[in-house]
XYZ file of C-alpha atoms in Angstrom:
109
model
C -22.981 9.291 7.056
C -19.815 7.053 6.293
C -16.862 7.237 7.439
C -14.478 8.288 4.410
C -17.105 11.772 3.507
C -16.587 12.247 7.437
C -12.971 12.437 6.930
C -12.915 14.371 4.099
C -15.487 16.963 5.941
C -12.709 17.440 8.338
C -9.812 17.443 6.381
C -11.591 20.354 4.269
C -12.826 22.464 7.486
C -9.033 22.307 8.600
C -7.740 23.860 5.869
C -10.643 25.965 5.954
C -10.453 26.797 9.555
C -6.595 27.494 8.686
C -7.068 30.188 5.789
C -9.989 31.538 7.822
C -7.812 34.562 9.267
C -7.122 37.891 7.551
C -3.515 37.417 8.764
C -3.211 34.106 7.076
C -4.987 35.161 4.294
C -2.244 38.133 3.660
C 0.658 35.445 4.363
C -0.987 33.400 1.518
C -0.690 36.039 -0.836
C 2.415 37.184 0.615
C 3.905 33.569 -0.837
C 1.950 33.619 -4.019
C 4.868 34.593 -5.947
C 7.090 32.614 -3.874
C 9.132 31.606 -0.862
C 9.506 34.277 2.446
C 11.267 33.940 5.632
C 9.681 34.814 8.736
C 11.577 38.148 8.866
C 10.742 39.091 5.259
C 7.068 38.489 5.587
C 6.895 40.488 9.040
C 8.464 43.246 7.177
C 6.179 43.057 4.043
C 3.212 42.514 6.480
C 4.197 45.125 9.180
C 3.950 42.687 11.458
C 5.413 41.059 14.903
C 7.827 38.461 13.835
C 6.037 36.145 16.477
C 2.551 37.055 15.339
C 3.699 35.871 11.928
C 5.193 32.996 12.678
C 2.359 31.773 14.969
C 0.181 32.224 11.876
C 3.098 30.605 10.014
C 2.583 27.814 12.309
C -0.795 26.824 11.849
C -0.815 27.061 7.907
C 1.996 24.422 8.384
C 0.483 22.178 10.635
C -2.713 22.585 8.209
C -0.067 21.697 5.395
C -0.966 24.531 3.652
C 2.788 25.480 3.126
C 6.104 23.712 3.121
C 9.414 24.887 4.553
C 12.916 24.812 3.178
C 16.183 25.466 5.527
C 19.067 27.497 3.678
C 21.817 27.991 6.721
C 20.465 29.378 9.967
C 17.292 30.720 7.600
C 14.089 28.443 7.058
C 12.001 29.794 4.201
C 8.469 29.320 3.555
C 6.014 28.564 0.377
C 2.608 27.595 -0.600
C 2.596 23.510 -0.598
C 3.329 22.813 -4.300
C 0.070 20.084 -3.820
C -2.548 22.809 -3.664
C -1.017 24.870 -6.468
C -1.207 21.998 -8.763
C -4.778 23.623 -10.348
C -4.164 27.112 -9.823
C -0.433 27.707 -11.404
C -2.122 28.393 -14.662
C -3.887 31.521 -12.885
C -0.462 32.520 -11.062
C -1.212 30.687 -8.417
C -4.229 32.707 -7.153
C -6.486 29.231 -6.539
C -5.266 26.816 -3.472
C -7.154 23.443 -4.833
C -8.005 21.663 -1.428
C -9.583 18.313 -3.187
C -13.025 19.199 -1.378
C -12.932 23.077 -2.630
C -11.244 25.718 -4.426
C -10.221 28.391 -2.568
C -9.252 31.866 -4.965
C -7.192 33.652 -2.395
C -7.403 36.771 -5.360
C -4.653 39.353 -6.162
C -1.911 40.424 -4.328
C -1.602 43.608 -2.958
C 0.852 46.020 -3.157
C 0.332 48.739 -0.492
């Protein structure tokens, strides 16, 4: 196998690997219809604020979302580079390059 598909193969089972937890999956959906801070999505998720931002922390290092700072707050969203494909479904498909991922509806409860 070359090289560049063996890099590509890994890129995809990170992001994989990162989306791959029901917590992460929630926090997805959580910032489908836009940017959260840590407290907001613990509260929508009725969760730990450091069990959120752990899973916080790996979508980031996976580059699945993006931060913005505004004052002492740092607020995160969905990396506008996976959305690219998927904003015409309101931003229900992450586009990886190597797969499509349709992280579905939102809910509500």
């Amino acid at each position: 196998m070359s090289q560049p598909e063996n890099d590509e193969e890994t890129r995809c089972a990170a992001y994989l690997k990162a989306v791959g937890d029901p917590h992460r999956i929630r926090i997805v959906r959580a910032l489908q219809h836009g940017a959260l801070s840590v407290s907001d999505l613990a509260e929508l998720l009725d969760q730990e604020i450091g069990v959120v931002s752990h899973h916080l922390r790996v979508l980031y290092h996976a580059d699945i979302v993006q931060t913005r700072r505004e004052g002492k707050y740092i607020y995160y969203s969905l990396n506008d580079q996976f959305l690219a494909a998927g904003r015409r479904r309101q931003n229900r498909v992450l586009d990886f390059g190597c797969c499509r991922l349709d992280v579905g509806e939102t809910s509500t409860d």
